[in-house]
PDB file of C-alpha atoms in Angstrom:
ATOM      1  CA  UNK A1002     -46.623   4.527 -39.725  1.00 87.00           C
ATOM      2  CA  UNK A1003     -50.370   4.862 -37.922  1.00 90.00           C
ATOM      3  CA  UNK A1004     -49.456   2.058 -35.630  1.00 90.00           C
ATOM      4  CA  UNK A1005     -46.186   3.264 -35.207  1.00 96.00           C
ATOM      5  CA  UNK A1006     -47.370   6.570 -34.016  1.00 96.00           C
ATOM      6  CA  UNK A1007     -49.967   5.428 -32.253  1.00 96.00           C
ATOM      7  CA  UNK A1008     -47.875   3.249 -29.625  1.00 97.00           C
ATOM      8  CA  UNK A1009     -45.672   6.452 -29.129  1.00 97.00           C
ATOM      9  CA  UNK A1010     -48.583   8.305 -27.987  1.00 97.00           C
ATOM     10  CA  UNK A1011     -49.826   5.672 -25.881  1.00 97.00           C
ATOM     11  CA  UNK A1012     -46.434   5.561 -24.099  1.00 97.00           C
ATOM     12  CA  UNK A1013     -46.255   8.837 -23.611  1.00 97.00           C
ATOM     13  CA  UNK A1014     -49.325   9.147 -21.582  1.00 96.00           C
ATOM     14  CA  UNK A1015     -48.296   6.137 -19.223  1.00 96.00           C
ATOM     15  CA  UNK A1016     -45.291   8.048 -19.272  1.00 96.00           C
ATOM     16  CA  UNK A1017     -46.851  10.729 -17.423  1.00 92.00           C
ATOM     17  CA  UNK A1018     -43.755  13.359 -17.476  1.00 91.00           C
ATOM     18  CA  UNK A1019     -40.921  10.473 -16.610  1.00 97.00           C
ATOM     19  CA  UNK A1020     -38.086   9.282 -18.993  1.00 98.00           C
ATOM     20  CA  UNK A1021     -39.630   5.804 -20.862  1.00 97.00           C
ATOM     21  CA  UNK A1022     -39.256   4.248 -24.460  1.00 98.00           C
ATOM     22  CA  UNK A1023     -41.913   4.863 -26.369  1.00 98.00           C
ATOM     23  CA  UNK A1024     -40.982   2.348 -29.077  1.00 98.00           C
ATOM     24  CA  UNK A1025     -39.212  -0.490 -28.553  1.00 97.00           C
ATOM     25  CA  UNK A1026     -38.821  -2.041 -32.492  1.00 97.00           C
ATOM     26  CA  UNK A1027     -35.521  -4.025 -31.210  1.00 95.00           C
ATOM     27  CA  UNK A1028     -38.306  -6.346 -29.203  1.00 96.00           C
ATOM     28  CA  UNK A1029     -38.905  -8.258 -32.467  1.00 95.00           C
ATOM     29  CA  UNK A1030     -42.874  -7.461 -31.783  1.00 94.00           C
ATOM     30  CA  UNK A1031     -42.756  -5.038 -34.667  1.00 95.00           C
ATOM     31  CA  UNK A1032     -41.934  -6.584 -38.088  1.00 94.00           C
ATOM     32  CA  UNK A1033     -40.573  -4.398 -40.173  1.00 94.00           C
ATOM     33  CA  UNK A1034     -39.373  -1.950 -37.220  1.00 96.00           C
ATOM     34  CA  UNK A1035     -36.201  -4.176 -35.747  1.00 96.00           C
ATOM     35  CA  UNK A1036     -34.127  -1.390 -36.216  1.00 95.00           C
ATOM     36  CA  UNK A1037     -35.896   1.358 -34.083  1.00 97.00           C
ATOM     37  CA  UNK A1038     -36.302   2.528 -30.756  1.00 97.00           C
ATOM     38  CA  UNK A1039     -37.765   6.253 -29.485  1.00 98.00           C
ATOM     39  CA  UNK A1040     -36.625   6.786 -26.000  1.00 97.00           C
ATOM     40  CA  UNK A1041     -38.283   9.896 -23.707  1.00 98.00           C
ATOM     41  CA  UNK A1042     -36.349  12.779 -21.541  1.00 97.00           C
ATOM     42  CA  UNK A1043     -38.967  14.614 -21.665  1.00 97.00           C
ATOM     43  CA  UNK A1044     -39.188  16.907 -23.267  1.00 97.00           C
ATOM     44  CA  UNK A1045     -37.235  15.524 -25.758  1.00 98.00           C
ATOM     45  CA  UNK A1046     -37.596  12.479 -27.950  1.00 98.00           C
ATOM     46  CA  UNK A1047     -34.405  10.893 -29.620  1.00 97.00           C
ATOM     47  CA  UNK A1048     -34.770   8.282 -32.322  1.00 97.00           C
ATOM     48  CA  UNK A1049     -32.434   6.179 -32.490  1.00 96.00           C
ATOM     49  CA  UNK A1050     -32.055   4.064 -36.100  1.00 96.00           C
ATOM     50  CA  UNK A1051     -29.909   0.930 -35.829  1.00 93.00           C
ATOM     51  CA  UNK A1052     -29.425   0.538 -39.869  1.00 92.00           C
ATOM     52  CA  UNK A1053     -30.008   2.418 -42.878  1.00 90.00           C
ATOM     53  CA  UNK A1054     -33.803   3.009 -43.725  1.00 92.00           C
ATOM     54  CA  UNK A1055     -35.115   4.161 -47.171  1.00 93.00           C
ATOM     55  CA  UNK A1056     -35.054   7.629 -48.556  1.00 91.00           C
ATOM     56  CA  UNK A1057     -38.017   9.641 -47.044  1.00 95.00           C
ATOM     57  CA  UNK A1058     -38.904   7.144 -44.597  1.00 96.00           C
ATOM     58  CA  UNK A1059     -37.077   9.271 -41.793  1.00 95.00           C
ATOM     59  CA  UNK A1060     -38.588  12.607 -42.862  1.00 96.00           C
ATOM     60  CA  UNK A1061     -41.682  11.257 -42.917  1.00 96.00           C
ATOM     61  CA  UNK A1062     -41.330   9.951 -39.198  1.00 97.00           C
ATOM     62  CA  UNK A1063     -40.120  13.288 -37.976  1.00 97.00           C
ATOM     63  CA  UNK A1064     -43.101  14.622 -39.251  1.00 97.00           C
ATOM     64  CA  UNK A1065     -45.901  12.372 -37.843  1.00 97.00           C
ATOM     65  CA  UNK A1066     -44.097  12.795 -34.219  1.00 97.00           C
ATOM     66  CA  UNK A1067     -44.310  16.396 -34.913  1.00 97.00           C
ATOM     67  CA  UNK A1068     -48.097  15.946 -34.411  1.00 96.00           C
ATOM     68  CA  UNK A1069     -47.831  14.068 -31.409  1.00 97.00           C
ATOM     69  CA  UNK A1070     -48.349  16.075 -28.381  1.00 95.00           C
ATOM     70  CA  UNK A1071     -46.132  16.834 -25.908  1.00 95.00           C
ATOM     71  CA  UNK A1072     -42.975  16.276 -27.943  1.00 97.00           C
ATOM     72  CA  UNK A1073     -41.223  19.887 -28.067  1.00 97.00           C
ATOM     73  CA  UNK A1074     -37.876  18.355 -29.778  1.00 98.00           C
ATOM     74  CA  UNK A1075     -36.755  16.038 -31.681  1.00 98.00           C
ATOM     75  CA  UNK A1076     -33.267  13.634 -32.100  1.00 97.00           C
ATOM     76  CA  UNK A1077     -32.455  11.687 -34.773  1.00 96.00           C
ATOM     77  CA  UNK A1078     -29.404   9.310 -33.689  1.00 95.00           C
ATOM     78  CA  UNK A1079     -28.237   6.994 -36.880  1.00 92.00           C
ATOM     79  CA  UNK A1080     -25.634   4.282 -34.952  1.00 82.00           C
ATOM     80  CA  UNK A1081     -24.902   0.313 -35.525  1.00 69.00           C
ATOM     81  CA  UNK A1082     -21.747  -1.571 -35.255  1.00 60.00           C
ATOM     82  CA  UNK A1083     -18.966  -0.340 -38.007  1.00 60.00           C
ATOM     83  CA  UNK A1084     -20.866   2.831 -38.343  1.00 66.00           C
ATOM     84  CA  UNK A1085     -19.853   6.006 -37.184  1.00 76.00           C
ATOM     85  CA  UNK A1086     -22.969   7.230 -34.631  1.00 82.00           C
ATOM     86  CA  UNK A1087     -24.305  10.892 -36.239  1.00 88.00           C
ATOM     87  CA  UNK A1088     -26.851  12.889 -34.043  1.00 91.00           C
ATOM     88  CA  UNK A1089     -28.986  15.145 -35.669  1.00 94.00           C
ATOM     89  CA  UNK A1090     -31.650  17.650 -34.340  1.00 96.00           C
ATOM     90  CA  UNK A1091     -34.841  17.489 -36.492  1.00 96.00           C
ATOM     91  CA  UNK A1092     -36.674  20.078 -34.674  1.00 95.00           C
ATOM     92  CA  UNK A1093     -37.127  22.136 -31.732  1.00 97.00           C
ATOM     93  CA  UNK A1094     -34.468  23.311 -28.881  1.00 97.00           C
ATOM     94  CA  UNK A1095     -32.350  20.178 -27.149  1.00 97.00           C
ATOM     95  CA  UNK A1096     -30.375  21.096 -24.486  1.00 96.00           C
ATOM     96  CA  UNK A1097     -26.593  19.675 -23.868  1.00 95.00           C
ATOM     97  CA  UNK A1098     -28.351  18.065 -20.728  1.00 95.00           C
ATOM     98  CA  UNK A1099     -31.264  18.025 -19.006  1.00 97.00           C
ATOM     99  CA  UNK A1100     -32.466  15.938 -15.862  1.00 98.00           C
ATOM    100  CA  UNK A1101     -34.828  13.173 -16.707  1.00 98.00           C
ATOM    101  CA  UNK A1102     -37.263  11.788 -13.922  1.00 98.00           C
ATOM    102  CA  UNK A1103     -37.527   8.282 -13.380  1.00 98.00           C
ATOM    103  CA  UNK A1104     -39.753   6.916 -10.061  1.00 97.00           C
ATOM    104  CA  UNK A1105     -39.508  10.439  -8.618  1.00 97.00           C
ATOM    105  CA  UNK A1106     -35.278  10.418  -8.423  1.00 98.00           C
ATOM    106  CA  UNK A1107     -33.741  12.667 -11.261  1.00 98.00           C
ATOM    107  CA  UNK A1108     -30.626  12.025 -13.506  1.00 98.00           C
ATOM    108  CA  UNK A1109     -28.832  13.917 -15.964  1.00 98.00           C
ATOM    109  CA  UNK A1110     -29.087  12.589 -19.544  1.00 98.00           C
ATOM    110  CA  UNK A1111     -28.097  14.118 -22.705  1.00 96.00           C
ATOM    111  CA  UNK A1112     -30.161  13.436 -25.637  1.00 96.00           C
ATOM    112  CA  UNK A1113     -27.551  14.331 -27.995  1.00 94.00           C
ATOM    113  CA  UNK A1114     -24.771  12.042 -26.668  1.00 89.00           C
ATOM    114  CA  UNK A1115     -23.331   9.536 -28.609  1.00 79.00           C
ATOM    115  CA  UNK A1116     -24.289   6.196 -28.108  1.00 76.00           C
ATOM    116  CA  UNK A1117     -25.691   6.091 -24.661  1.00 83.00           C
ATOM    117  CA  UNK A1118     -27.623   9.169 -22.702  1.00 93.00           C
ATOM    118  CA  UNK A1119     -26.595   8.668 -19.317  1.00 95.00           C
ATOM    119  CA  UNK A1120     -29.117   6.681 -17.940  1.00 97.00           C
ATOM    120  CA  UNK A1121     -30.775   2.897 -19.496  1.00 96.00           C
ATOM    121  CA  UNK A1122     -34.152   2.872 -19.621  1.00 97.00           C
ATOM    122  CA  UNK A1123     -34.093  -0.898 -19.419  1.00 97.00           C
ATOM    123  CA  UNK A1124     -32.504  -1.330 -15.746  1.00 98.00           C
ATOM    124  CA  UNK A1125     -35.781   0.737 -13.976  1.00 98.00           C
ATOM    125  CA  UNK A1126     -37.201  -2.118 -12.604  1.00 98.00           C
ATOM    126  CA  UNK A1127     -33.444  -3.055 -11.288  1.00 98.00           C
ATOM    127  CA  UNK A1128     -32.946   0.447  -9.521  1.00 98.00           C
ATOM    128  CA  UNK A1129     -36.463   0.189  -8.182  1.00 98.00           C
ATOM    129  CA  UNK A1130     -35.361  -3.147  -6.784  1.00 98.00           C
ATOM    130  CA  UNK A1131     -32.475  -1.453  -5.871  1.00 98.00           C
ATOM    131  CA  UNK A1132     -33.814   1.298  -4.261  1.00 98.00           C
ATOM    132  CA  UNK A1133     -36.619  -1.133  -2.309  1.00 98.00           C
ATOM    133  CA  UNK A1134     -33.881  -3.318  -0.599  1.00 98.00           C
ATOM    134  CA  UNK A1135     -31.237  -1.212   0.113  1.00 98.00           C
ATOM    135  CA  UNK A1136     -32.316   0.286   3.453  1.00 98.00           C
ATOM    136  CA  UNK A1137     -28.957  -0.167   5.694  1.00 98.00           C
ATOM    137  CA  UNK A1138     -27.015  -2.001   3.282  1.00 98.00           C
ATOM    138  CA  UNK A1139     -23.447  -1.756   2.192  1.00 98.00           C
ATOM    139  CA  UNK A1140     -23.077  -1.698  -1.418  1.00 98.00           C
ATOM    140  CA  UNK A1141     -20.800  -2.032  -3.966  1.00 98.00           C
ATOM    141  CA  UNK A1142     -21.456  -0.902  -7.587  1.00 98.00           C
ATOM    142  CA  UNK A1143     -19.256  -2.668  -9.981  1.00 97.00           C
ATOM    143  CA  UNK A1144     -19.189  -0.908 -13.911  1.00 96.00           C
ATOM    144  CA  UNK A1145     -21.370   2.319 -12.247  1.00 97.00           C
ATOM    145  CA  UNK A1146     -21.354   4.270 -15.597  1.00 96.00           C
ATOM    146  CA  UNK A1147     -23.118   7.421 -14.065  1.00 97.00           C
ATOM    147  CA  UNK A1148     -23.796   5.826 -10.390  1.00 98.00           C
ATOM    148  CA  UNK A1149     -27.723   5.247 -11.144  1.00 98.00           C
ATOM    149  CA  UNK A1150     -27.817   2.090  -9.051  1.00 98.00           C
ATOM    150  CA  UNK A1151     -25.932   4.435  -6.525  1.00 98.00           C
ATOM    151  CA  UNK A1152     -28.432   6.980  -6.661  1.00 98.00           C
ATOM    152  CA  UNK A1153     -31.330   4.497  -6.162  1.00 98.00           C
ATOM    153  CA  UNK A1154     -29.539   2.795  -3.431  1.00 98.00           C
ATOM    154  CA  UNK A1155     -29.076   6.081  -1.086  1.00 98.00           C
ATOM    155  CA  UNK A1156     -32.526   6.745  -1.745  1.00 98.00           C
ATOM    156  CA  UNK A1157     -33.531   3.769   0.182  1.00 98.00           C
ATOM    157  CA  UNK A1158     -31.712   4.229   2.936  1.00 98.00           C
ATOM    158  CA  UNK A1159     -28.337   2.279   2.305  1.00 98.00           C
ATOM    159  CA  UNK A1160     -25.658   2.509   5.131  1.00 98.00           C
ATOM    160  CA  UNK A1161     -23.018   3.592   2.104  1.00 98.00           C
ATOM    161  CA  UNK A1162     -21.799   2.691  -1.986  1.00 98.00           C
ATOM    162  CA  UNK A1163     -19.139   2.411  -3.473  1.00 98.00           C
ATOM    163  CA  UNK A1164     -19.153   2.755  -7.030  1.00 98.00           C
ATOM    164  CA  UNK A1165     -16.402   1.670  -9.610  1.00 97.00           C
ATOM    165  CA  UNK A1166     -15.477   2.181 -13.133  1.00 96.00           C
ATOM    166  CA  UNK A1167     -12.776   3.120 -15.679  1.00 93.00           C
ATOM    167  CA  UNK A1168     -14.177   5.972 -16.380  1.00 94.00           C
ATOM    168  CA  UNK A1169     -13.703   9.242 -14.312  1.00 95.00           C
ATOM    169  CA  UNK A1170     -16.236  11.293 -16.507  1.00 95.00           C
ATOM    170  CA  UNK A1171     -18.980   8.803 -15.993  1.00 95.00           C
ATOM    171  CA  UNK A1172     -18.108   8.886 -12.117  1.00 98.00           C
ATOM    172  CA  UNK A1173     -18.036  12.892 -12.059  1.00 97.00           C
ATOM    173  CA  UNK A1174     -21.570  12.431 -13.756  1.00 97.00           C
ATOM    174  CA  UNK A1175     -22.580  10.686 -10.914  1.00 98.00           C
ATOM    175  CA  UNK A1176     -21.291  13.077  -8.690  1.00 98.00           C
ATOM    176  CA  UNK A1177     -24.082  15.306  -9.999  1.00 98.00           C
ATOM    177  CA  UNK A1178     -26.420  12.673 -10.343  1.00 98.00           C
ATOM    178  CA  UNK A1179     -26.469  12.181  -6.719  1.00 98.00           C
ATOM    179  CA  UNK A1180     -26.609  16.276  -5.801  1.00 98.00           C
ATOM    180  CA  UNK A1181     -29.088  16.810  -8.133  1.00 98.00           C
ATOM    181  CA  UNK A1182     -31.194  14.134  -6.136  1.00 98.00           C
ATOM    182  CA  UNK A1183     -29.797  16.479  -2.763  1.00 98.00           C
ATOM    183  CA  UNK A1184     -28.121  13.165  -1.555  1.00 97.00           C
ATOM    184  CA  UNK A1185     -25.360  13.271   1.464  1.00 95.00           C
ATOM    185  CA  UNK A1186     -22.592  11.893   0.016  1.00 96.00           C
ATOM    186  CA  UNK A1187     -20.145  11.562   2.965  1.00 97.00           C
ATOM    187  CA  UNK A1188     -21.197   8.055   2.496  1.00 97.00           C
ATOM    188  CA  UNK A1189     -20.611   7.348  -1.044  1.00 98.00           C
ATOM    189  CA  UNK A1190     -17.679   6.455  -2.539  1.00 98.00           C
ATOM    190  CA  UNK A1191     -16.428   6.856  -6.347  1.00 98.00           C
ATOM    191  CA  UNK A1192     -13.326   4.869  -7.749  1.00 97.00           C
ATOM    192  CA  UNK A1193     -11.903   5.479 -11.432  1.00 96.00           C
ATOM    193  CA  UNK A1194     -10.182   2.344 -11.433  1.00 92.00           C
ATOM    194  CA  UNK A1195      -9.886  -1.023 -13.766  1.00 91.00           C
ATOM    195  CA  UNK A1196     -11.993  -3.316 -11.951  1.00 91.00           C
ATOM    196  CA  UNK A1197     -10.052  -6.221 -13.237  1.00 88.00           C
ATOM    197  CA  UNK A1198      -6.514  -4.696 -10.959  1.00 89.00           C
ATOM    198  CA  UNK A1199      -8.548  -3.510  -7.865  1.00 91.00           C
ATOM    199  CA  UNK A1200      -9.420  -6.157  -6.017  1.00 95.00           C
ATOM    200  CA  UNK A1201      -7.346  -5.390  -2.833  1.00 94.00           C
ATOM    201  CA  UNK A1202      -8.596  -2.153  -2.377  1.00 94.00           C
ATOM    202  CA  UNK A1203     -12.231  -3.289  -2.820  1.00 97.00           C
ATOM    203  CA  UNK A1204     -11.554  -6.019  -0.110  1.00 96.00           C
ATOM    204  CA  UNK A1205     -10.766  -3.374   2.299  1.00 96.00           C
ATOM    205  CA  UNK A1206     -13.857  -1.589   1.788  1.00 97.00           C
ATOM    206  CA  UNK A1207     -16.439  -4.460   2.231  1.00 95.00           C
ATOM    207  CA  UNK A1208     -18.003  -6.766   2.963  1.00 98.00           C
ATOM    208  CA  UNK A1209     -20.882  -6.023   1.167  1.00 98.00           C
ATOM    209  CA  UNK A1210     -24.387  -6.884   1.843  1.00 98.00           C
ATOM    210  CA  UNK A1211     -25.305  -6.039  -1.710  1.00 98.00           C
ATOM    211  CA  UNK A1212     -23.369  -5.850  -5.042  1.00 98.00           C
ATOM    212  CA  UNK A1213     -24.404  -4.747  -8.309  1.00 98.00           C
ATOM    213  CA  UNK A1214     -22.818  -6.468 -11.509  1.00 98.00           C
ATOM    214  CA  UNK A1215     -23.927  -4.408 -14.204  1.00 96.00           C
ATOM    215  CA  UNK A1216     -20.784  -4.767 -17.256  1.00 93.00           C
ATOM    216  CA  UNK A1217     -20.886  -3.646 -20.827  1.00 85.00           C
ATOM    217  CA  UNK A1218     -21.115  -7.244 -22.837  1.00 78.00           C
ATOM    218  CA  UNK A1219     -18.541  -6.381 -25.458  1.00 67.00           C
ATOM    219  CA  UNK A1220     -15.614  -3.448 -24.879  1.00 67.00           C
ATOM    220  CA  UNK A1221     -12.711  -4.460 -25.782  1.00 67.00           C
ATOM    221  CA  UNK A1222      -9.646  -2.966 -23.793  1.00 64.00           C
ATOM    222  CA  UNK A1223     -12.269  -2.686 -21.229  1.00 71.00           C
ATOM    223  CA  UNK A1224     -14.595  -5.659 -20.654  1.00 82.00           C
ATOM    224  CA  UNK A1225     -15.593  -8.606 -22.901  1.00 83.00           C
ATOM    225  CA  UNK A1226     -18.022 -10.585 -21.286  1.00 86.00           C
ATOM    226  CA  UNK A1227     -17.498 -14.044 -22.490  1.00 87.00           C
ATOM    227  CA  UNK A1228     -13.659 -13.735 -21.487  1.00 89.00           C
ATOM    228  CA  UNK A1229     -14.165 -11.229 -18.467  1.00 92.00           C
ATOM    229  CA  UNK A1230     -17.603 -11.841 -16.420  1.00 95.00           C
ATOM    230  CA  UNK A1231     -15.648 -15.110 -15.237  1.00 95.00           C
ATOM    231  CA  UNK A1232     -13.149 -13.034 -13.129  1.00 95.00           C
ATOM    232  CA  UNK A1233     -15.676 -11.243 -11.433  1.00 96.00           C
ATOM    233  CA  UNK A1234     -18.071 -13.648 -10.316  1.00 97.00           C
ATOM    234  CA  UNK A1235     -15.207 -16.005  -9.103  1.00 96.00           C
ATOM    235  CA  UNK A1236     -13.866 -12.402  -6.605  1.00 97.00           C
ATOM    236  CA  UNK A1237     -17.678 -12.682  -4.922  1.00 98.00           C
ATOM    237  CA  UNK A1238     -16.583 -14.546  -2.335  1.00 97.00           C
ATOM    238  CA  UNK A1239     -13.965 -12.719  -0.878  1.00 97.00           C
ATOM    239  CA  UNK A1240     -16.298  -9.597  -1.108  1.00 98.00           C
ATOM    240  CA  UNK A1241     -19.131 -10.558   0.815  1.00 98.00           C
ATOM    241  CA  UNK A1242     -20.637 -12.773   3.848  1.00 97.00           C
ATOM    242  CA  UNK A1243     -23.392 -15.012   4.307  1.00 98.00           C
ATOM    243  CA  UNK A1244     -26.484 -13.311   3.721  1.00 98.00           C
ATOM    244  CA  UNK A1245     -25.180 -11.045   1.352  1.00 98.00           C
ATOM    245  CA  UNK A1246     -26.704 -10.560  -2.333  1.00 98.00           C
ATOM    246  CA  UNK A1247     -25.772 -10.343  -6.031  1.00 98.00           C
ATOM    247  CA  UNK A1248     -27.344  -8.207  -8.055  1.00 98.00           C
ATOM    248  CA  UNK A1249     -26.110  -9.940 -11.782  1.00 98.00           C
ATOM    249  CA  UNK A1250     -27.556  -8.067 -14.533  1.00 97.00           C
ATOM    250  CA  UNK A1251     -25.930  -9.397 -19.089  1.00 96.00           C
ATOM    251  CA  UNK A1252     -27.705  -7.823 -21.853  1.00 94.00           C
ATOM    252  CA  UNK A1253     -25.956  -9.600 -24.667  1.00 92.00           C
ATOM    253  CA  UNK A1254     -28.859 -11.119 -26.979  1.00 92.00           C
ATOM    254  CA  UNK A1255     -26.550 -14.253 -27.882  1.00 92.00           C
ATOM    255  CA  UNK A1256     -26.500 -15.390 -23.933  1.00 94.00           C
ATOM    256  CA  UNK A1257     -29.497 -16.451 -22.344  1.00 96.00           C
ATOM    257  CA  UNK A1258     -30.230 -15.983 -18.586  1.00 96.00           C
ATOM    258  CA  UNK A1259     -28.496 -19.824 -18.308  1.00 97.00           C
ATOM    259  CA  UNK A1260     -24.794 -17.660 -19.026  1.00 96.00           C
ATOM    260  CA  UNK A1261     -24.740 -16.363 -15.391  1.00 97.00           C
ATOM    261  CA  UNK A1262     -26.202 -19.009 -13.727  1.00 98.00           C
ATOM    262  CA  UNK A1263     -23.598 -21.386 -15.085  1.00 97.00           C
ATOM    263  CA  UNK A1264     -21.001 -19.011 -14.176  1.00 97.00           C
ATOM    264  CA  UNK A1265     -22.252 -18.924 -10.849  1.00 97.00           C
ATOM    265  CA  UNK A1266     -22.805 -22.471 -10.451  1.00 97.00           C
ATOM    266  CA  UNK A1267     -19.180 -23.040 -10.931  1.00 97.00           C
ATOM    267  CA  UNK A1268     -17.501 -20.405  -9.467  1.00 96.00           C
ATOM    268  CA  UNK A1269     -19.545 -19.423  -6.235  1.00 96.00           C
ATOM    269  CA  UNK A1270     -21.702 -22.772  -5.630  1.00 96.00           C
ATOM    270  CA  UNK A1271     -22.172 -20.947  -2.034  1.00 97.00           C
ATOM    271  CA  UNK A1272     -24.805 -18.481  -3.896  1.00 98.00           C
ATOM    272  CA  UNK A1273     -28.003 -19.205  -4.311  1.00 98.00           C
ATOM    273  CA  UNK A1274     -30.360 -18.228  -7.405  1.00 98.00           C
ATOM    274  CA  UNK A1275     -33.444 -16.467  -6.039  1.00 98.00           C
ATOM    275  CA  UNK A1276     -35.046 -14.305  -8.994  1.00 98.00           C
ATOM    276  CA  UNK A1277     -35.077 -12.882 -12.239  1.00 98.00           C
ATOM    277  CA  UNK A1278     -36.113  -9.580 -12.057  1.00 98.00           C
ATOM    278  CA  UNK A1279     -39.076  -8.668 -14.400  1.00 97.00           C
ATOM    279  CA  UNK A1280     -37.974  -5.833 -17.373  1.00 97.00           C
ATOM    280  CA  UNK A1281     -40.238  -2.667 -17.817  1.00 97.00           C
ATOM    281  CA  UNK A1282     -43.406  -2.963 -19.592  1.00 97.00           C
ATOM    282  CA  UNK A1283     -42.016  -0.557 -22.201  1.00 97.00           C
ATOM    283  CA  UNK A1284     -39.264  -2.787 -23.725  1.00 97.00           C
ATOM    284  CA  UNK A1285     -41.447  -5.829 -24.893  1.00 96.00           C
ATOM    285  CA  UNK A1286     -39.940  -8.918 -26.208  1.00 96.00           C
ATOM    286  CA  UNK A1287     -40.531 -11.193 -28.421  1.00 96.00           C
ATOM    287  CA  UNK A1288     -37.982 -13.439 -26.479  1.00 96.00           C
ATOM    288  CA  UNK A1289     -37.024 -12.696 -23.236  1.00 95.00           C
ATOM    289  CA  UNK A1290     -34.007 -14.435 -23.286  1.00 96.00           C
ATOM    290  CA  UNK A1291     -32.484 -11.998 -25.269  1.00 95.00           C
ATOM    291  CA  UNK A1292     -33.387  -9.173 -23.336  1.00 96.00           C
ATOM    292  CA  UNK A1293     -31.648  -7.664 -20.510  1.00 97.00           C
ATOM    293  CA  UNK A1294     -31.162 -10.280 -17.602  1.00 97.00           C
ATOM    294  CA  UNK A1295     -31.083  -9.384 -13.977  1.00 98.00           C
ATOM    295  CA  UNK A1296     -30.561 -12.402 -11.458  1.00 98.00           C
ATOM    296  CA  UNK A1297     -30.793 -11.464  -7.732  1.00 98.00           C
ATOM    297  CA  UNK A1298     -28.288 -14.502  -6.059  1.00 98.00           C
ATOM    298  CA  UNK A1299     -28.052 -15.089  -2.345  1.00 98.00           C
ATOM    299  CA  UNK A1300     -24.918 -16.137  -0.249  1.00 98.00           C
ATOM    300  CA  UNK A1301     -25.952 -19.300   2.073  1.00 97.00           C
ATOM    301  CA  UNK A1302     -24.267 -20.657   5.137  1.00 75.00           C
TER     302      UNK A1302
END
């Protein structure tokens, strides 16, 4: 548990007051500690416990991060596929929501939201990208969840985004996302729509000089990547011009960064690979090809 404890407190004070993981078991650099990860909003830490662990081993967690200053709360999130996710507050006040700073831009999160918080801690380095390259562009925001790319993109000075999803609630988040970050949104767009039927309408819109690809890998009824990401990428095309960039991002650990390129090499042979964007220091890996992948593509003449 000392080590344990002692790479949370560590993180926290890189962390200096912005959302970060503070343990990151799921790496495979922790034997023994696979099925954990702590994530930050600060002030609030949520553990999050991917299979069963023995009796007293939680309680005995919650305690030692008790000690650990600068944690006011605590949540306890048991989850895993064929389980039913069950939040629980170990101590301290959590709010429904509070807004989590991440490279001076602010989101909403919820700590006590199943599954996901509002915001992955994994893509920073993506909406710092994001945010770097944007100046002037026109961008489109495929699978926008809460419009975080969005809200990194205006920040650098993009020319407009429009953002896409199924989901309505996740747009409306973004919504906020965006005034709570005192953004003019005249220029931003938001689209509850099936990606898959809404090609025509997205064709009107662009071209693009930037697109962000960033799809759940397996949600059925909504997006499976191994049947689905195929559509997409073959669409690019008629989206964009020369010049223009892809922004792919896969975080299924049984595909390696070679899944998108393939599908690229086939379908859009006209884009060229450029990068693989480096993840944040706080989700190491014991093999980075089963981490998050984000490939930056460029169209050529």
């Amino acid at each position: 548990m000392e080590p344990l404890i002692e790479t949370v407190t560590q993180q926290l004070q890189l962390a200096a007051g912005e959302t970060r993981r503070l343990f990151h078991g799921r790496g495979h650099r922790y034997p023994g500690l696979e099925h954990l990860v702590i994530d930050w909003f600060a002030p609030v830490a949520v553990v999050r416990l991917y299979e069963e662990v023995e009796p007293g081993w939680c309680e005995r967690l919650c305690a030692a991060l008790a000690q650990v200053a600068g944690i006011e709360a605590l949540v306890v999130q048991s989850r895993g596929r064929g389980r039913e996710t069950r939040n629980e507050i170990a101590w301290g006040q959590v709010p429904e929501r509070l807004a989590a700073t991440e490279l001076g831009l602010q989101y909403w999160v919820s700590p006590l939201q199943n599954q996901n918080s509002g915001l992955f801690l994994d893509m920073r380095e993506g909406r710092r990208w994001v945010r770097e390259q944007a100046r002037g562009a026109r961008v489109l925001n495929l699978f926008a969840y809460s419009c975080a790319f969005s809200v990194a993109a205006m920040a650098g000075g993009a020319a407009s985004v429009v953002n896409l999803d199924m989901s309505r609630g996740a747009l409306a988040r973004g919504r906020e996302n965006h005034q709570l970050n005192g953004h003019d949104q005249r220029d931003v767009r938001y689209l509850g729509h099936d990606l898959l039927k809404s090609w025509g309408k997205l064709r009107k819109l662009g071209p693009y000089d930037l697109i962000l690809i960033d799809p759940p890998s397996f949600q059925p009824g909504s997006f499976i990547a191994e049947q689905d990401y195929r559509k997409v990428v073959r669409r690019l095309p008629e989206l964009t011009q020369i010049g223009s960039r892809i922004l792919a991002c896969h975080n299924d650990p049984l595909h390696d960064s070679g899944f998108i390129r393939a599908l690229m090499a086939q379908e859009c042979p006209q884009f060229a690979f450029r990068e693989r964007l480096d993840n944040p220091d706080d989700f190491p890996e014991q093999d980075p090809e089963r981490a998050l992948k984000v490939l930056l593509f460029e169209r050529e003449a």
